CSV table of C-alpha atoms in Angstrom, one decimal:
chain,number,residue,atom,x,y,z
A,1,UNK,CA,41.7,49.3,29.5
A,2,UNK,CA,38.2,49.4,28.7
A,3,UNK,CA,36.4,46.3,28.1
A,4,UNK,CA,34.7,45.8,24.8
A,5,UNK,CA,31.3,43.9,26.4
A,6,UNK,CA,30.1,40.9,24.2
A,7,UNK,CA,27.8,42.4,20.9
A,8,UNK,CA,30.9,44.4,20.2
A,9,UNK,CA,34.4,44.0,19.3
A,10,UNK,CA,37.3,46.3,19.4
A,11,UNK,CA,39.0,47.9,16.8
A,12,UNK,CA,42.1,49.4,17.5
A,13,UNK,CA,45.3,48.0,19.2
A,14,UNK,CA,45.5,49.3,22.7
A,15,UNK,CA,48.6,50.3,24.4
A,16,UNK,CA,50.0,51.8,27.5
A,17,UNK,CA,49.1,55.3,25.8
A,18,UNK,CA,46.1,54.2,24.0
A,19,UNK,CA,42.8,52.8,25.2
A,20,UNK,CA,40.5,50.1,23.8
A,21,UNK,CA,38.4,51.6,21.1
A,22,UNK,CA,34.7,49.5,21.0
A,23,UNK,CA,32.3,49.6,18.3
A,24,UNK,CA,29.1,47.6,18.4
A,25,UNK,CA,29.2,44.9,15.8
A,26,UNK,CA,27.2,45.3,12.4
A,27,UNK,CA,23.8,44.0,11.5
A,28,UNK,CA,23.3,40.8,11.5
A,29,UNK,CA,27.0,39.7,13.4
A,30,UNK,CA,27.7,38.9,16.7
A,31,UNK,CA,30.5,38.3,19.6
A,32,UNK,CA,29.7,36.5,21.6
A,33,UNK,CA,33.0,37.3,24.4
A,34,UNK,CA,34.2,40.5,25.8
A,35,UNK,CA,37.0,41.9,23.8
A,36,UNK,CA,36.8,40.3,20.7
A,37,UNK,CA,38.9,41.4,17.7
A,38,UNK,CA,35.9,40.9,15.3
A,39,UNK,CA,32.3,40.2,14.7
A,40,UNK,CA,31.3,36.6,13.5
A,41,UNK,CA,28.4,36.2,11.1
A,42,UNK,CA,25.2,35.6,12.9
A,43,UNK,CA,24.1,33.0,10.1
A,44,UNK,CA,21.1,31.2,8.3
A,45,UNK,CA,19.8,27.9,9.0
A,46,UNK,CA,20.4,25.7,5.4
A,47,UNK,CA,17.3,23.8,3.8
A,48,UNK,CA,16.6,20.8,6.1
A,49,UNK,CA,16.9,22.6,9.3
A,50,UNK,CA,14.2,25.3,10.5
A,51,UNK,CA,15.3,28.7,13.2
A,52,UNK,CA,14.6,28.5,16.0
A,53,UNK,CA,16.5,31.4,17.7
A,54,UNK,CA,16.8,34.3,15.8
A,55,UNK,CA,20.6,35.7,16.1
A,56,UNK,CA,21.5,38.8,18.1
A,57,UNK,CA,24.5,41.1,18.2
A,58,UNK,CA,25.5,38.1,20.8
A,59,UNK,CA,24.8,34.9,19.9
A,60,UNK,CA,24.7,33.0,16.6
A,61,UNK,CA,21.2,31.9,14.9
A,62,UNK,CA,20.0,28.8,16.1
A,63,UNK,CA,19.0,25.8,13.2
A,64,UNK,CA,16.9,22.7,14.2
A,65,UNK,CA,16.9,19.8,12.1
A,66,UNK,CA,14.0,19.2,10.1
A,67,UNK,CA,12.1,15.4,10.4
A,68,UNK,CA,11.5,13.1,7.2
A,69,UNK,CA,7.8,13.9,6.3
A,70,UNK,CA,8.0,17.8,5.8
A,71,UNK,CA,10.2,20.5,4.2
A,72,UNK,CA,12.1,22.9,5.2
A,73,UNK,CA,13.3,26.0,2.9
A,74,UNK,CA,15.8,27.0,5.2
A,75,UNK,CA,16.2,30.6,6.5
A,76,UNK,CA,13.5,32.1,8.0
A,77,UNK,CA,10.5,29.2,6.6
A,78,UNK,CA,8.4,27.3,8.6
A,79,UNK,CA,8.2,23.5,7.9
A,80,UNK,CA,5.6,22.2,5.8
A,81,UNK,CA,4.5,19.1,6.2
A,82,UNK,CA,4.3,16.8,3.0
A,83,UNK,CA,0.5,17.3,1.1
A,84,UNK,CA,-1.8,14.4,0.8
A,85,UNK,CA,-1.1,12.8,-1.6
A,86,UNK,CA,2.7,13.8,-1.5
A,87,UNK,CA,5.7,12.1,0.1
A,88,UNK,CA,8.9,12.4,1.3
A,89,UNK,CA,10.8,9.8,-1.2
A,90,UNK,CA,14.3,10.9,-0.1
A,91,UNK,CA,13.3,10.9,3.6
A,92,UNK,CA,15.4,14.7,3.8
A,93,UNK,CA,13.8,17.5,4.7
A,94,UNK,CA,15.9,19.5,2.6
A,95,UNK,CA,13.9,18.7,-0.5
A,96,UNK,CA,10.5,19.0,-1.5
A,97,UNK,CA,7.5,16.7,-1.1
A,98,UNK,CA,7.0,14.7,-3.9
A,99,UNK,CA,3.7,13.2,-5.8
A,100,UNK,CA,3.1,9.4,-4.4
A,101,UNK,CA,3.2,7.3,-7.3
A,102,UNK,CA,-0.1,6.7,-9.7
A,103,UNK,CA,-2.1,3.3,-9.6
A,104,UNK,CA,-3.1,3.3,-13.0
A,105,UNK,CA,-6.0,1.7,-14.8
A,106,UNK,CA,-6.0,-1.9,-14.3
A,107,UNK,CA,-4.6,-1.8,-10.6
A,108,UNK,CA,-6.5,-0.4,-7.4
A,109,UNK,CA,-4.5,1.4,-4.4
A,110,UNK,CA,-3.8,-1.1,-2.0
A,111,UNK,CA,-2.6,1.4,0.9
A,112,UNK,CA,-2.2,5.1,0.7
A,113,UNK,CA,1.0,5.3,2.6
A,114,UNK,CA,2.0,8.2,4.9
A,115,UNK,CA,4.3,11.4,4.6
A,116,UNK,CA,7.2,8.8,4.5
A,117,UNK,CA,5.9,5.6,2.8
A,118,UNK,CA,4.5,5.9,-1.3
A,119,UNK,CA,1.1,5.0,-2.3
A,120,UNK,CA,0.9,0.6,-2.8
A,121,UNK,CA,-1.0,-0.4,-6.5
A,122,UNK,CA,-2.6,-4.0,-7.0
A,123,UNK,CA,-3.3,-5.5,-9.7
A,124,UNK,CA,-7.0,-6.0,-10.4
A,125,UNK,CA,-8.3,-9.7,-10.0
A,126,UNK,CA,-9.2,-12.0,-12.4
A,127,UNK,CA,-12.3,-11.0,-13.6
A,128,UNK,CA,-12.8,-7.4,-12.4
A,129,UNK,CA,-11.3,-4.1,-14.1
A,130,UNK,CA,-10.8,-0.5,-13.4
A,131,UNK,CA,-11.0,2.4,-15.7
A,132,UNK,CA,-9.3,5.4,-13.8
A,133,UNK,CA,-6.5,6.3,-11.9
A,134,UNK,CA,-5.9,5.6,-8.1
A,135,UNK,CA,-9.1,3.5,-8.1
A,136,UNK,CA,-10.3,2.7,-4.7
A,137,UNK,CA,-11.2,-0.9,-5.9
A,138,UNK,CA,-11.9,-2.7,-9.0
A,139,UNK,CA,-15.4,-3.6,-10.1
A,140,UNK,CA,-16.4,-6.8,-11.0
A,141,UNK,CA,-17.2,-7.6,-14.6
A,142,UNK,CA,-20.7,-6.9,-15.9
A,143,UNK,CA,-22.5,-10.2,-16.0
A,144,UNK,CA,-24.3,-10.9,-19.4
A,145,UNK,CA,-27.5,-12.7,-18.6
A,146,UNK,CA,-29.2,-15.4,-20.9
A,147,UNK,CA,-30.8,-14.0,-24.0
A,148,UNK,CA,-27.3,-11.8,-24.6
A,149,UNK,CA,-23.6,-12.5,-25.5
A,150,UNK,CA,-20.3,-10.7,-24.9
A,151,UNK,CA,-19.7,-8.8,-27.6
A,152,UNK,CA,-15.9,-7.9,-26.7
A,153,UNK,CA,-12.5,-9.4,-24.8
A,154,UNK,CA,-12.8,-8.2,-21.2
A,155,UNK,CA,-9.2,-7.1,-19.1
A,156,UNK,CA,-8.0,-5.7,-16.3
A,157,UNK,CA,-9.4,-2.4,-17.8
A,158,UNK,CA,-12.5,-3.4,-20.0
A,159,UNK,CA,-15.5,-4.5,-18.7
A,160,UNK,CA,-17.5,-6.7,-20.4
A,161,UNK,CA,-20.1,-5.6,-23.5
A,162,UNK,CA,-23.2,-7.1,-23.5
A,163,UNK,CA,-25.3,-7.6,-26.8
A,164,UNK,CA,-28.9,-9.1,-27.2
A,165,UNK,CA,-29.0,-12.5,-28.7
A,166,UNK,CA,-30.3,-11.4,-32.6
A,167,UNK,CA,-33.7,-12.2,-33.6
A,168,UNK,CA,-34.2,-16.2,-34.0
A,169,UNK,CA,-30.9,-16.6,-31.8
A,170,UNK,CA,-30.8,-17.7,-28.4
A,171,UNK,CA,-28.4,-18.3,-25.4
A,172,UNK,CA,-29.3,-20.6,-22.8
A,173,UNK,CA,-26.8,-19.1,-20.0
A,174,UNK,CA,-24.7,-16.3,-19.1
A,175,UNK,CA,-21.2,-14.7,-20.6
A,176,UNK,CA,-21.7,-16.2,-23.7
A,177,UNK,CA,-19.3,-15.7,-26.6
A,178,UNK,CA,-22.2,-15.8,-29.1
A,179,UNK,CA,-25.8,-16.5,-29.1
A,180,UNK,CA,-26.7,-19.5,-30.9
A,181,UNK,CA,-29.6,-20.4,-33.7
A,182,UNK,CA,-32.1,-22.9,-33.2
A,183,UNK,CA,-31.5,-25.8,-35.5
A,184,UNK,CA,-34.4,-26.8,-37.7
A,185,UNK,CA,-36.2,-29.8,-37.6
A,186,UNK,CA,-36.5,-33.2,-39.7
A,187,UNK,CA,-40.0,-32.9,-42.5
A,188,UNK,CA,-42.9,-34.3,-40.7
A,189,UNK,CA,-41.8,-33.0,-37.5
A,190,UNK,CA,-42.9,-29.5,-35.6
A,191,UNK,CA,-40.4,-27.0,-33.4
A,192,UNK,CA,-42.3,-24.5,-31.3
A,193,UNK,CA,-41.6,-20.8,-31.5
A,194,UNK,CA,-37.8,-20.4,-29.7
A,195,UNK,CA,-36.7,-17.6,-27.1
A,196,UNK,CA,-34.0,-15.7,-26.6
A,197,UNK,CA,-33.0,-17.4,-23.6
A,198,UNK,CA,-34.0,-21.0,-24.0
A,199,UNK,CA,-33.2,-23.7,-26.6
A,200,UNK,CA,-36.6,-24.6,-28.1
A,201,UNK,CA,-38.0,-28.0,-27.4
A,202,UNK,CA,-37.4,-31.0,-29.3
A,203,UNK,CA,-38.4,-31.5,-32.7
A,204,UNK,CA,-42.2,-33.3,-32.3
A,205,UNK,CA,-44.2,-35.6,-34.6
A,206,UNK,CA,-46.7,-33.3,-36.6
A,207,UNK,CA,-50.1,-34.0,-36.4
């Protein structure tokens, strides 16, 4: 009988009267022996898994796992490797890269991570804020000098308003709640002129 070479199958039943009848197997199938009764799909490679042999009328397609840090569609796709700012949160391959979680206002990004670890968020310090998203670091609060007060309740995201001291008021050192006023003095005494930032003398016998 003839032999049906691998790439094709045969497709009659032979007999002592009747040869082997061989047809070449269909697009995209394959045999991969001599003589085979039928043609086996060649195949796609599944998400998670990229080709790396292509099949041919005798051999199957060939799939290669995909690693954690990149995704792969499947088929025909190439892997793609997780974005900046993008993980891989299920450690597969088979799905998409997500977005690394957010340090909000009031936190700083402690470590970025990698293709397979999330972004880290800390907590700002004690006296230091921050205002936007994924925030290098957090500032320090503002400092108000002598001659101002804090006009508002700093947090984790709110600096510190300063305000000048208002006229005839005065505060002698910094981050104060509230400027204060001068006090007067007893008859028969004097007060010099007071600043902004200092207390004004004491009260002195008049001449």
């Amino acid at each position: 009988w003839t032999t049906c070479l691998a790439g094709s199958y045969v497709t009659n039943t032979p007999s002592s009267t009747v040869d082997r009848v061989c047809e070449a197997c269909p697009s995209g199938q394959y045999s991969a022996n001599n003589n085979q009764a039928s043609c086996q799909p060649q195949g796609t490679c599944a998400a998670g898994t990229e080709q790396t042999a292509s099949g041919t009328p005798t051999s199957p397609t060939v799939c290669t796992p995909c690693v954690a840090g990149q995704y792969c569609a499947g088929d025909t796709a190439e892997p793609v490797a997780c974005e900046a700012g993008t993980w891989d949160n299920d450690l597969s391959a088979a799905t998409p890269c997500v977005a690394k979680t957010s340090c909000l206002p009031g936190t700083f990004v402690e470590s970025e991570g990698t293709a397979t670890i999330d972004r880290a968020c800390a907590a700002c310090a004690s006296g230091s804020f921050s205002t936007t998203t994924n925030a290098a670091v957090c500032d320090a609060w503002t400092t108000c000098m002598a001659g101002t007060f804090v006009s508002n309740t700093p947090s984790a995201t709110v600096d510190r308003v300063c305000v000048a001291c208002p006229s005839g008021q005065y505060s002698s050192s910094s981050n104060q709640s509230q400027c204060l006023p001068p006090g007067s003095c007893a008859a028969g005494t004097l007060q010099p002129a007071a600043g902004p930032t200092a207390r004004p003398a004491v009260c002195e016998a008049g001449v």
